[in-house]
XYZ file of C-alpha atoms in Angstrom:
359
model
C -0.073 -0.035 0.044
C 2.905 2.367 0.761
C 4.448 1.572 -2.287
C 1.187 2.467 -4.351
C 0.969 5.646 -2.369
C 4.441 6.352 -3.068
C 4.456 6.179 -6.532
C 0.662 7.976 -6.988
C 2.534 11.015 -5.226
C 5.693 10.459 -7.178
C 3.694 10.693 -10.506
C 1.570 13.718 -9.215
C 4.809 15.590 -8.499
C 6.015 14.426 -11.910
C 2.973 15.928 -13.624
C 2.789 19.167 -11.773
C 6.870 20.100 -12.196
C 6.166 19.234 -16.369
C 3.041 21.238 -16.053
C 4.508 24.244 -13.733
C 7.778 23.731 -15.628
C 9.087 24.317 -12.442
C 7.521 27.926 -11.653
C 7.569 28.587 -7.843
C 4.657 31.243 -8.545
C 2.094 28.863 -10.909
C 2.940 26.509 -7.603
C 1.553 28.811 -5.528
C -1.575 29.763 -7.584
C -2.334 25.878 -7.935
C -2.426 25.629 -4.175
C -3.824 28.839 -3.354
C -6.782 26.665 -5.973
C -6.807 23.586 -4.358
C -7.587 25.417 -0.935
C -9.659 28.382 -1.788
C -12.124 26.737 -4.472
C -13.985 24.150 -1.864
C -14.109 27.320 0.815
C -15.617 29.289 -1.672
C -17.971 26.460 -2.573
C -18.940 25.962 1.184
C -19.586 29.577 1.686
C -21.633 29.786 -1.119
C -24.113 26.359 -0.237
C -27.213 28.179 0.374
C -27.601 29.515 -2.970
C -28.575 27.298 -6.553
C -25.877 25.480 -8.053
C -25.671 27.545 -10.854
C -25.195 30.620 -8.546
C -22.348 29.066 -6.609
C -20.756 27.709 -9.714
C -20.670 31.611 -11.040
C -19.710 33.205 -7.678
C -16.928 30.329 -6.855
C -15.493 30.850 -10.143
C -15.728 34.704 -10.341
C -13.659 34.818 -6.862
C -11.399 32.285 -7.600
C -10.027 34.473 -10.673
C -10.217 37.519 -8.877
C -8.450 36.151 -5.645
C -5.893 34.896 -8.382
C -5.097 38.111 -9.953
C -4.715 39.514 -6.576
C -2.438 36.867 -5.385
C -0.375 36.853 -8.263
C 0.221 40.606 -7.976
C 0.669 40.326 -4.127
C 3.561 37.761 -5.101
C 4.841 39.833 -7.372
C 5.098 42.808 -5.115
C 6.591 40.788 -2.432
C 9.485 39.414 -4.560
C 10.147 42.747 -6.089
C 10.556 44.397 -2.357
C 12.405 41.499 -1.219
C 15.080 42.245 -4.097
C 14.717 45.939 -3.872
C 13.785 46.700 -0.085
C 12.549 50.415 0.858
C 10.857 50.697 -2.731
C 8.447 54.120 -1.761
C 6.080 52.788 -4.715
C 5.491 49.209 -3.346
C 5.339 50.489 -0.060
C 2.378 53.040 -0.804
C 0.422 50.432 -2.679
C 0.789 48.189 0.113
C -0.441 50.540 2.513
C -3.218 51.997 0.960
C -4.335 48.201 0.016
C -4.161 47.524 3.495
C -6.102 50.354 4.966
C -8.901 50.216 1.637
C -9.451 46.155 3.188
C -9.524 46.930 6.803
C -12.222 49.637 5.920
C -14.099 47.770 3.531
C -13.953 44.914 6.154
C -15.764 47.604 8.772
C -12.770 46.682 11.101
C -12.849 50.571 12.032
C -16.079 50.468 12.797
C -15.165 49.171 16.344
C -12.742 50.720 18.810
C -10.671 47.240 19.106
C -10.228 47.679 15.376
C -8.766 50.913 15.422
C -6.172 50.437 18.349
C -5.107 47.167 16.245
C -4.627 49.331 13.494
C -2.940 52.190 14.983
C -0.660 49.806 17.107
C 0.346 47.814 14.050
C 1.054 51.148 12.373
C 3.564 52.152 15.172
C 5.439 48.920 14.905
C 5.871 48.793 10.843
C 6.717 52.282 11.409
C 9.555 51.934 14.126
C 11.022 49.102 11.789
C 10.842 50.946 8.799
C 12.523 53.984 10.714
C 15.366 51.399 12.260
C 15.768 49.979 8.571
C 15.874 46.637 10.088
C 15.878 44.750 6.407
C 14.123 41.589 7.517
C 11.392 42.292 9.439
C 10.410 45.287 6.928
C 10.171 42.790 4.249
C 8.303 40.325 6.524
C 5.636 43.038 7.321
C 5.283 44.198 4.011
C 4.705 40.826 2.827
C 1.864 40.123 6.031
C 0.092 43.269 4.982
C -0.357 42.221 1.568
C -1.376 38.904 2.028
C -3.799 39.808 5.072
C -5.264 42.740 2.608
C -5.390 40.400 -0.161
C -7.497 37.871 2.052
C -9.808 40.489 3.149
C -10.284 42.199 -0.150
C -11.141 38.974 -1.985
C -13.562 37.776 0.912
C -15.124 41.263 1.005
C -15.645 41.166 -2.663
C -17.206 37.479 -2.564
C -19.707 39.091 0.063
C -20.875 41.768 -2.070
C -21.601 39.571 -4.859
C -23.073 37.109 -2.387
C -25.382 39.874 -1.213
C -26.225 41.193 -4.835
C -27.247 37.535 -5.835
C -29.210 36.831 -2.818
C -31.148 39.998 -3.317
C -31.502 39.482 -7.109
C -32.888 35.486 -5.782
C -35.555 36.940 -3.700
C -36.567 40.232 -6.063
C -37.246 38.162 -9.255
C -39.901 35.825 -7.442
C -42.579 38.440 -7.997
C -42.527 40.607 -11.332
C -44.433 43.895 -10.892
C -43.549 47.155 -11.918
C -42.294 48.931 -8.554
C -43.318 52.662 -7.710
C -41.534 55.471 -5.817
C -42.042 54.132 -2.108
C -39.798 56.983 -0.568
C -42.584 59.253 -0.374
C -43.220 59.235 3.393
C -43.905 62.301 5.299
C -43.440 63.096 8.631
C -45.706 64.923 11.332
C -43.996 68.204 12.834
C -45.461 67.132 16.131
C -44.694 63.400 16.565
C -42.772 60.397 14.977
C -45.708 59.987 13.043
C -45.111 58.358 9.427
C -47.826 58.481 6.393
C -47.096 57.027 2.676
C -49.827 58.273 0.140
C -48.934 55.532 -2.403
C -49.254 52.936 0.368
C -51.903 54.397 2.187
C -50.541 53.328 5.296
C -48.899 54.925 8.310
C -47.733 54.235 11.994
C -46.147 56.280 14.883
C -42.634 55.143 16.284
C -41.436 55.236 19.932
C -38.342 57.829 20.847
C -35.915 55.356 20.684
C -36.584 53.759 16.962
C -35.844 55.069 13.818
C -37.082 54.944 10.290
C -35.551 54.554 7.203
C -36.564 55.165 3.728
C -35.628 52.903 0.661
C -33.147 55.172 -0.541
C -31.288 55.027 2.668
C -31.096 51.327 2.780
C -28.306 48.957 1.540
C -29.017 45.575 -0.649
C -28.317 43.067 2.244
C -31.425 45.199 4.066
C -33.697 44.990 0.961
C -33.448 41.587 0.682
C -36.497 39.743 0.979
C -39.554 39.143 -1.326
C -41.410 42.281 -3.019
C -40.333 45.694 -3.025
C -38.859 47.085 0.099
C -41.291 50.120 1.597
C -39.134 50.997 4.575
C -37.595 49.683 7.927
C -37.934 51.012 11.427
C -34.966 49.975 13.395
C -33.850 50.424 17.044
C -30.423 52.435 16.362
C -30.000 55.071 13.693
C -26.418 53.605 12.650
C -27.071 50.033 12.369
C -30.140 49.020 10.801
C -29.268 45.147 11.174
C -29.760 45.425 14.697
C -33.010 44.249 16.289
C -35.343 44.812 17.166
C -36.623 46.015 13.387
C -39.496 46.080 11.359
C -38.750 45.900 7.523
C -41.979 46.396 4.887
C -42.633 44.528 1.606
C -45.049 45.856 -0.354
C -46.846 43.907 -3.031
C -49.822 45.272 -5.577
C -53.233 44.452 -5.590
C -52.773 42.639 -9.525
C -50.056 40.377 -7.644
C -51.006 37.119 -6.192
C -49.488 36.871 -2.528
C -51.288 34.890 -0.117
C -50.558 33.588 3.039
C -48.554 30.833 2.542
C -46.506 31.985 0.121
C -45.565 34.728 2.712
C -44.984 32.080 5.132
C -42.584 30.317 2.437
C -40.332 33.698 1.214
C -40.126 34.278 4.899
C -38.876 30.527 5.781
C -36.478 30.594 2.700
C -35.009 33.601 4.397
C -34.577 32.309 7.302
C -32.992 28.745 6.190
C -30.810 30.831 4.021
C -29.664 32.730 7.176
C -29.046 29.044 8.677
C -26.960 28.134 5.719
C -24.802 31.356 6.139
C -24.157 29.811 9.860
C -25.617 33.288 11.035
C -28.445 31.842 12.882
C -29.513 27.916 14.232
C -31.831 25.883 15.884
C -35.142 27.374 13.953
C -38.066 26.587 15.559
C -41.879 27.268 14.433
C -44.250 28.763 17.003
C -47.855 28.996 16.933
C -48.849 32.771 17.726
C -52.503 34.492 16.965
C -51.598 38.320 15.758
C -54.172 40.618 17.296
C -52.582 44.005 17.385
C -53.690 45.081 14.172
C -55.934 43.968 11.417
C -54.203 41.449 9.240
C -54.331 38.516 7.033
C -52.322 36.091 9.121
C -48.905 36.041 10.706
C -46.396 33.099 11.321
C -43.310 33.331 13.691
C -40.259 31.380 14.167
C -37.419 31.204 17.163
C -34.000 30.678 16.172
C -30.309 31.306 18.207
C -28.573 33.916 16.995
C -24.972 32.703 16.051
C -23.584 36.661 15.406
C -25.259 37.916 18.687
C -25.101 34.838 21.328
C -28.802 34.998 22.296
C -32.203 33.380 21.512
C -34.452 35.782 19.305
C -37.704 35.703 17.203
C -38.421 36.596 13.509
C -41.645 36.395 11.173
C -44.345 37.978 9.516
C -47.724 40.109 9.797
C -49.203 39.999 6.175
C -51.606 43.415 6.228
C -53.827 44.911 3.510
C -54.244 48.443 2.723
C -57.671 50.370 1.477
C -56.646 49.843 -2.433
C -56.203 45.995 -1.772
C -52.326 46.058 -1.840
C -50.579 43.856 0.346
C -47.990 44.508 2.542
C -45.627 42.303 4.663
C -44.098 43.298 8.012
C -41.012 40.997 8.623
C -39.873 41.281 12.276
C -36.906 40.257 14.205
C -36.884 40.903 17.668
C -35.423 39.696 21.074
C -37.119 36.981 22.472
C -39.392 38.046 25.584
C -41.036 35.226 27.845
C -44.662 35.594 28.319
C -44.617 38.790 25.866
C -45.850 38.710 21.888
C -43.595 41.099 21.306
C -40.779 43.754 22.554
C -42.899 46.890 24.030
C -41.098 49.073 21.187
C -42.345 46.522 18.491
C -46.053 46.326 20.183
C -46.586 50.063 19.900
C -45.302 50.577 16.198
C -47.949 47.911 15.330
C -50.643 49.378 17.579
C -50.273 52.570 15.584
C -50.620 51.209 12.320
C -53.398 53.078 10.275
C -54.559 52.866 7.012
C -56.240 56.469 6.508
C -54.195 59.591 6.697
C -56.775 61.334 9.272
C -57.272 57.929 11.539
C -55.743 58.819 15.043
C -54.383 55.369 16.571
C -56.120 54.696 20.047
C -53.891 55.659 23.281
C -53.026 52.604 24.853
C -54.676 53.888 28.041
C -57.760 54.175 26.731
C -57.757 51.200 24.686
C -57.378 49.256 28.373
C -60.577 50.988 29.650
């Protein structure tokens, strides 16, 4: 058995040597392909196979080009250290990769960058040749990896958005015309014939203020009510999706679309332990609802997500996709409950105050 294995390895080594003609660069690119391609496929496994194939090949080509440029710069710098052009390109690429990866959004990321910068500048001023070369190679390789992964994430988000958006083909309308009352956080949209009032610690984002990831879902995004003015992904939040009256969108389709969206998050390992729960929604007139509990892997906690399907006076349907913290003994968090109770379908309609409602 060992002789057969050794023979197989020798034949593979000979073939590789003849194929690459002894080129170290080609050997490294082949090694990169063998390591990166399975990772790309695994990372995109939640998408259909044709999406997986296209995204993985595109990521591999882009990553190979970046790696080729990185290895070329490292070789040139190793021969000719302290080359200013190579140093400037390496620094700019590293800063760009950290910025795109949102490292600078966190205090720890900023501290890491300034400490690393101080160390690199120090060894550069002291002209410690070996450590200068190692430092430049490190930031180039790290920057390469971060840029490749960020590019893959961006295309993945675009693919997920298109995958959901194309299921219901209808002519989109301008849903950015939200008007806010001067005296309170009350919003109204004449196109949607719907309005609501949000508590002081909630914020409203128009469709034009959202990125593709926040818009991903069935239907046309109509807005997002979030509990943070800087991070629309921090729950509790409500995403609103619009379906015109001439499009057939029933309760079972809403359940299927939201379930598919949550299962996609499971495939991306963002959430786990998805469990359907039975609950009757009675805070506002609706066509039906369904909710699930899950464990958030990114923010270690149990949470709840689901939808309420409502219909306006024009018989257009609006899907309220709600994600919130799991509160034992309560249907919703207080802020979400307040928003749902305030939903109205007439501009002049005044929501009933909670204290009068209880009487």
